[in-house]
Coordinates of C-alpha atoms and ligand atoms in Angstrom, one line a residue:
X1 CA 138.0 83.9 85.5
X2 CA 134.9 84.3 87.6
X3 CA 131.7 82.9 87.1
X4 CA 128.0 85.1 88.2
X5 CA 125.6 82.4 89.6
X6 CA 121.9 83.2 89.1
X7 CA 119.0 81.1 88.8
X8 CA 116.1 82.7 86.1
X9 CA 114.5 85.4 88.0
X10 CA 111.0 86.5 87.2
X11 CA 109.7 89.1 89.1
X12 CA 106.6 91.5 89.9
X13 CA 102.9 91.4 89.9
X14 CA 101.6 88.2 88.5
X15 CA 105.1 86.4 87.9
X16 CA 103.5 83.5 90.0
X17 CA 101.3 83.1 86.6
X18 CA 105.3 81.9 85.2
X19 CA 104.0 78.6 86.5
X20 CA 102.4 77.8 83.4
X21 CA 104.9 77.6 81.4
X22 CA 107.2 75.4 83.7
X23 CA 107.3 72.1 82.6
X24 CA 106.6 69.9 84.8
X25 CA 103.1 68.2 86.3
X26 CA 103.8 67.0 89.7
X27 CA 104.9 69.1 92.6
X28 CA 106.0 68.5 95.9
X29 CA 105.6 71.8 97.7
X30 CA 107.6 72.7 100.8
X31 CA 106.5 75.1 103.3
X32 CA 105.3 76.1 107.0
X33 CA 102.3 75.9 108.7
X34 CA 102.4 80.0 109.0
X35 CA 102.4 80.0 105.5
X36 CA 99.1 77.5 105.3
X37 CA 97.5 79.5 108.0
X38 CA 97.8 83.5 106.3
X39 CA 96.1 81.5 103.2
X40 CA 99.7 81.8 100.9
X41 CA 99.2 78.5 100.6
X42 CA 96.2 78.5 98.4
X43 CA 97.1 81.4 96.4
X44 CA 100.0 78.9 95.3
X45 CA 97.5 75.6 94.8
X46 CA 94.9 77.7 93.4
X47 CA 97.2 78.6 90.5
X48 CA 98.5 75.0 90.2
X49 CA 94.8 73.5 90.3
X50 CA 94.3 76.1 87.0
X51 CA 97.6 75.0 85.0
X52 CA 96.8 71.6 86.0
X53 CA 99.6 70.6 87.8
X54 CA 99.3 68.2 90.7
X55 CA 100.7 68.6 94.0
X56 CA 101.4 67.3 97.7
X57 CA 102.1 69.4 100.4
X58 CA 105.1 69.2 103.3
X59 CA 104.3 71.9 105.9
X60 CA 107.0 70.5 108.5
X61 CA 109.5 73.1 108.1
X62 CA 109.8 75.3 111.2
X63 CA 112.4 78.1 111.4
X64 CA 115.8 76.9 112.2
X65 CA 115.2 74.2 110.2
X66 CA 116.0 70.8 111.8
X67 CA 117.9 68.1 110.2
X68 CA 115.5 65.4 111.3
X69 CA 112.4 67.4 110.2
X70 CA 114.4 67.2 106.4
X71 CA 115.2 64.0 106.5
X72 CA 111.5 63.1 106.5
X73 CA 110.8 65.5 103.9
X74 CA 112.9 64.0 101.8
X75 CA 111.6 60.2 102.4
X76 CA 108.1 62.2 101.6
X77 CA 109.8 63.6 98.8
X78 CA 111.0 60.2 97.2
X79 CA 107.4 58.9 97.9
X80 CA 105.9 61.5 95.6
X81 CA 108.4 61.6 92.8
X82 CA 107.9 64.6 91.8
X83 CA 109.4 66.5 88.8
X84 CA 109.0 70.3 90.4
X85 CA 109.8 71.0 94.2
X86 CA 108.2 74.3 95.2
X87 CA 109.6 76.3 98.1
X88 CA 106.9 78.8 99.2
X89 CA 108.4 80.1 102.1
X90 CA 111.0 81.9 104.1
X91 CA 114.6 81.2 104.1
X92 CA 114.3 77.9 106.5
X93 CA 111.6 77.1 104.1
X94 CA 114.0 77.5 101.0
X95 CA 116.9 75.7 103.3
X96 CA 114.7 73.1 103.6
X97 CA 113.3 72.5 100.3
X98 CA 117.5 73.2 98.3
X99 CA 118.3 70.7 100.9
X100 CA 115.7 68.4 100.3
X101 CA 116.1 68.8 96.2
X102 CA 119.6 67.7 96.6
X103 CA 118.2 64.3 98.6
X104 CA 116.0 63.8 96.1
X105 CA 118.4 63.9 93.4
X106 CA 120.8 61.6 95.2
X107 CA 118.7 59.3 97.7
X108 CA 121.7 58.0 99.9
X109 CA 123.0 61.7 100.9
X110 CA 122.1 62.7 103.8
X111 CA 123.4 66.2 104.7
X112 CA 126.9 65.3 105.2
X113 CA 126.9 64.8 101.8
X114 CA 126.1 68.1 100.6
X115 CA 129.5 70.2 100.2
X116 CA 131.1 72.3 97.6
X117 CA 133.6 69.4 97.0
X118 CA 131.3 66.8 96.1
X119 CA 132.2 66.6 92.2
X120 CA 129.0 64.1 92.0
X121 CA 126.7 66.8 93.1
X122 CA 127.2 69.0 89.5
X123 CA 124.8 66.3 87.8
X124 CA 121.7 67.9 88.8
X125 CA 118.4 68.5 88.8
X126 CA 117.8 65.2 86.3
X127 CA 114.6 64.6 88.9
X128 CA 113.0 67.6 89.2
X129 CA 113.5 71.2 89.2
X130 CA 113.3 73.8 91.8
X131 CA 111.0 76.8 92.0
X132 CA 111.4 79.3 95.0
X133 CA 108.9 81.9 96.1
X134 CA 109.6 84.0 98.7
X135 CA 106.8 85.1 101.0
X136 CA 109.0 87.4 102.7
X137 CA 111.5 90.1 101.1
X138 CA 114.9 89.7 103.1
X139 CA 116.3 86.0 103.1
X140 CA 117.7 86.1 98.9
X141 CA 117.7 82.2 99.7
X142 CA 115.7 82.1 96.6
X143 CA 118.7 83.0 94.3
X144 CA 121.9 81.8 96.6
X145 CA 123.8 77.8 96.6
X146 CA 124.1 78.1 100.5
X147 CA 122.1 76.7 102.8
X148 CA 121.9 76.6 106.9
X149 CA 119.9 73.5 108.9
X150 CA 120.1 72.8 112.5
X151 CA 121.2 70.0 113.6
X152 CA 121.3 68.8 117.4
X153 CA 124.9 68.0 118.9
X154 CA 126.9 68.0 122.4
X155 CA 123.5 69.2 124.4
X156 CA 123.1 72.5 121.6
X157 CA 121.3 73.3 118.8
X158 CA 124.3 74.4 116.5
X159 CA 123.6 76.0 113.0
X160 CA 125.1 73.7 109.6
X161 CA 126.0 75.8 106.9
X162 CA 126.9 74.2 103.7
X163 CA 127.0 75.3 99.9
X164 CA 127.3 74.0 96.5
X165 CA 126.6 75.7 93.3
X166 CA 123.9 73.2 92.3
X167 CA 121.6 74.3 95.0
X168 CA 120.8 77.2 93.5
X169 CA 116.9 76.8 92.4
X170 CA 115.8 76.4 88.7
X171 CA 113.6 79.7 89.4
X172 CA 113.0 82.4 91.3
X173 CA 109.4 83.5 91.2
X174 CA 109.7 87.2 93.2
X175 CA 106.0 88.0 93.3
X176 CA 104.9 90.8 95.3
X177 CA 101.5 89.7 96.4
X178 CA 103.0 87.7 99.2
X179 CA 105.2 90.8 101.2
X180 CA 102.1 92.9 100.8
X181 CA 100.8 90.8 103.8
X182 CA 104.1 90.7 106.5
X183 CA 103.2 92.7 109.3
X184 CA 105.5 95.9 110.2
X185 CA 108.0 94.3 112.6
X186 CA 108.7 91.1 110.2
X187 CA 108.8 93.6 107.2
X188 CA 111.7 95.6 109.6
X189 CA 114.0 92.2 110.2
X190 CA 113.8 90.5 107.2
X191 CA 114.7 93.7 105.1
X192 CA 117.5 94.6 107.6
X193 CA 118.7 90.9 106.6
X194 CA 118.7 92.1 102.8
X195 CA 120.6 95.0 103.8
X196 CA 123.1 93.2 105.5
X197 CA 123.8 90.9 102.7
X198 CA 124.6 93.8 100.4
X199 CA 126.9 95.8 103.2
X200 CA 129.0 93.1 104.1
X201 CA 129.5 91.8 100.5
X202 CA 130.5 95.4 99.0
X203 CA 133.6 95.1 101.2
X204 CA 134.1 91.0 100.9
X205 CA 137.2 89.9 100.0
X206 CA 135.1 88.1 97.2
X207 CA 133.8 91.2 96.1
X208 CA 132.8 91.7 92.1
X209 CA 131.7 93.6 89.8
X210 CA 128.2 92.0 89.1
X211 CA 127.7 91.7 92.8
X212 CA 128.6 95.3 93.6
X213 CA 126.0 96.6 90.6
X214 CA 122.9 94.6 92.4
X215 CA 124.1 95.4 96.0
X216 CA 124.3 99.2 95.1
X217 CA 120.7 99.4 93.5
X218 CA 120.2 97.3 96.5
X219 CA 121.3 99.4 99.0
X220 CA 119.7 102.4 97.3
X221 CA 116.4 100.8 97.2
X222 CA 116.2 99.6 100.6
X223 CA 116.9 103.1 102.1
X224 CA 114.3 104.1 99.8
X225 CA 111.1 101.5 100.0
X226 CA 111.7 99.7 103.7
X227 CA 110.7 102.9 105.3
X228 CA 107.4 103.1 103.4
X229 CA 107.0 99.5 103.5
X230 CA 107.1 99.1 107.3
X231 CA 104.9 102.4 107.4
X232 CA 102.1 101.6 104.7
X233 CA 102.1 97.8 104.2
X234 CA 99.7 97.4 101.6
X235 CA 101.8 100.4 99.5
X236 CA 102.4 98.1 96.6
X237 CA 105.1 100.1 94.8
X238 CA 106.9 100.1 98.1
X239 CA 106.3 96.0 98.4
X240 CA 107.8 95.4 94.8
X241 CA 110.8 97.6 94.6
X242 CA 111.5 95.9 98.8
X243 CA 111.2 92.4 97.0
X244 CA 113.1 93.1 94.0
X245 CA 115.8 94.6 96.2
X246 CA 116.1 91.3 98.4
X247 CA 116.3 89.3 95.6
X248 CA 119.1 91.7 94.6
X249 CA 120.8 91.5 97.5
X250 CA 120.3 87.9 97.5
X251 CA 122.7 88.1 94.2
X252 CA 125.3 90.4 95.9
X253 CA 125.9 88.0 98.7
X254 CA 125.6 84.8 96.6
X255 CA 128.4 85.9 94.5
X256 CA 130.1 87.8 96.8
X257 CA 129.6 86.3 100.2
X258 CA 128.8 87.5 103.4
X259 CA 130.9 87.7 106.2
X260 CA 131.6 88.4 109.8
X261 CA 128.1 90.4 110.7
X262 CA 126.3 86.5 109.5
X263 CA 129.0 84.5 111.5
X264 CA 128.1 86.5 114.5
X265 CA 124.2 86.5 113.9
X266 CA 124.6 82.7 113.0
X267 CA 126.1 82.1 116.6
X268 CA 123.8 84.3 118.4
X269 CA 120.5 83.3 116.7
X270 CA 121.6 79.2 116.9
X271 CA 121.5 79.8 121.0
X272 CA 119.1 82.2 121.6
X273 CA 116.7 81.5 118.6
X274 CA 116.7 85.5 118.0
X275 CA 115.2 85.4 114.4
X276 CA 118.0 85.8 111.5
X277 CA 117.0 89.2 110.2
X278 CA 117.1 90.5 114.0
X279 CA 120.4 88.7 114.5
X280 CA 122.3 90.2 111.7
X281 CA 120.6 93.5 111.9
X282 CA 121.7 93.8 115.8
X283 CA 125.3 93.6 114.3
X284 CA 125.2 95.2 111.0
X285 CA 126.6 98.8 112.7
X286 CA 129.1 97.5 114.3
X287 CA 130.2 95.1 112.1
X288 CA 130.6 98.2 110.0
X289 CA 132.3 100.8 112.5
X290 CA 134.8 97.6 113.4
X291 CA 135.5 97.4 109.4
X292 CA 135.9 100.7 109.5
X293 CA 138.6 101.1 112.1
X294 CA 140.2 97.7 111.6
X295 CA 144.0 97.4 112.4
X296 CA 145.4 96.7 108.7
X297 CA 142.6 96.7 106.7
X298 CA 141.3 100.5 107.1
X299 CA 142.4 101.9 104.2
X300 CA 140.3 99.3 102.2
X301 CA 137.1 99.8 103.9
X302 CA 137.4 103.4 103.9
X303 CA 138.0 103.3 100.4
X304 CA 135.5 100.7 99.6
X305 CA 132.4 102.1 101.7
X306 CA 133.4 105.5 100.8
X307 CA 133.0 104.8 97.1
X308 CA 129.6 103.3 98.3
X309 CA 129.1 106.6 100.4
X310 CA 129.7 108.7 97.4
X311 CA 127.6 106.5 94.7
X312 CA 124.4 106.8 96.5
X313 CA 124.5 110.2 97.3
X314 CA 125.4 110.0 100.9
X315 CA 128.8 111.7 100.3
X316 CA 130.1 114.7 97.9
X317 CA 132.6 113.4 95.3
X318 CA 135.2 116.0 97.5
X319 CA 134.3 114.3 100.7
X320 CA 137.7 112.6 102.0
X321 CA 137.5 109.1 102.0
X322 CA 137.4 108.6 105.9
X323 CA 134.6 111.1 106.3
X324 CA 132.7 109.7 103.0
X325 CA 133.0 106.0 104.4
X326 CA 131.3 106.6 107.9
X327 CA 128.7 108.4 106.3
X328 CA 127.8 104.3 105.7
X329 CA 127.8 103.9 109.0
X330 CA 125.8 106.9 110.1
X331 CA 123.3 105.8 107.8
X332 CA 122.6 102.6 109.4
X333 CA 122.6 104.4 112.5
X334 CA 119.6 106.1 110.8
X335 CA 118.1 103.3 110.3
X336 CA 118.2 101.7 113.6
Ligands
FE2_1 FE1 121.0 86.7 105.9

């Protein structure tokens, strides 16, 4: 038996207007000051103000979210009450908020108590409901049960990971008319970061079939739009299909995990402060050239990437499976 995790997804131009129909009156809205300052911020409040929703807004969340910067978003949290937390952000934006839901729900966790084991933690969401919106088209936060904080311990910032299925947001409003507006070089990390979810979960050991479908059309898509994306920002077809393809991606490696290229870019960013999407990217080729040529485990990367290769084009159906699979890794050489 396996289960698919997805939250409801509603994507494209105008699925902020989805709003509406939420029920729900009071928000609590989680974001950055970047955010407030490109003016993303009031596209969101401009739409609540119309459906009549009320809101307050926490825009303490900076990246690499810290655990003490949290904490007080939740006590603001409690103080509000609200019944919809709204995560108009990144992915330490998203961090922030699933962490901050799950304090919310439970006001004496801190997060310690958030784990995959905590039994207590599957009666959810009888608060408030969660609705995501990515600004940027990469992290897949938006549809995933993990989340990453920082937290400050033996003189180094060192990156907490935790998951638990109940994190996973109520919604996932994919809306293009925030992407339009990254500039070329965040465009470039954060969709390298959606590429790197879907490469590392087609060969996880959790692998699946509903994970491998989204991170093909993924994979596909990202070759296709991030090019055009990074080259013509305000190309709106190029936007969507880069947003949809996050999202997607976000699905692959939420069901099917990432795995050593994210340990590694954890590590490196939670020193250096690289940004996530850089971190992972920077490793993505050789995280695939070691799968490739791992001692024991080669013949199953060859044959997994090569039926990738050979799926999207990159490969003839005759191709051998060795030269098929490091057509993959050309590829992302290409990229690069
Ligand atoms: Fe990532």
């Amino acid at each position: 038996m396996w289960h698919f995790y997805s939250p409801n997804v509603i994507y494209g131009e105008d699925a902020l207007n989805f709003i509406e129909k939420i029920k729900g009156t009071r928000c609590f809205i989680v974001t950055d000051k970047v955010i407030e300052k490109l003016g993303f911020l009031k596209i969101l409040t401009d739409k609540l103000d119309k459906f009549n929703k009320s809101y307050t807004v926490f825009t303490e969340v900076v990246p690499d979210p810290h655990e003490e910067d949290v904490m007080k978003g939740k006590e603001e949290c409690i103080k509000y009450g609200p019944d919809l937390i709204i995560a108009l952000g990144g992915g330490s934006v998203m961090d922030s908020a699933k962490t901050i839901w799950a304090m919310y729900e439970y006001p004496e966790y801190t997060f310690d108590n958030i784990d995959p084991f905590n039994d207590k933690l599957y009666d959810f969401a009888n608060k408030a409901k969660l609705i995501a919106i990515p600004t940027t088209s990469g992290t897949g936060s938006e549809v995933t049960w993990a989340v990453v904080i920082s937290r400050f311990q033996d003189g180094v910032w060192r990156k907490a990971g935790t998951t638990h299925t109940s994190l996973i947001p109520t919604y996932a409003i994919v809306d293009p008319i925030f992407p339009v507006r990254m500039p070329p070089e965040l465009t470039i990390l954060t969709g390298f970061d959606a590429l790197a979810h879907s490469i590392e979960a087609y060969i996880s050991m959790w692998r699946n079939e509903f994970g491998n479908a989204l991170g093909l059309k993924a994979i596909e898509l990202i070759f296709k739009y991030l090019p055009i994306a990074y080259k013509e920002p305000e190309n709106k077809e190029a936007r969507d299909y880069m947003h949809q393809a996050a999202t997607m991606s976000g699905l692959a490696f939420g069901n099917s995990q990432c795995h050593i290229g994210h340990a590694m870019g954890h590590s490196l960013s939670g020193i250096f402060h690289t940004p996530h999407g850089q971190s992972v990217g920077l490793f993505l080729r050789y995280v695939v050239e070691y799968c490739l040529n791992a001692p024991g485990e080669t013949n199953e990367s060859i044959q997994l990437y090569s039926d990738l290769a050979k799926k999207l084009g990159w490969a003839k159906w005759s191709d051998e499976d060795k030269q098929a699979a490091f057509t993959v890794l050309e590829q992302i050489k290409f990229m690069h």
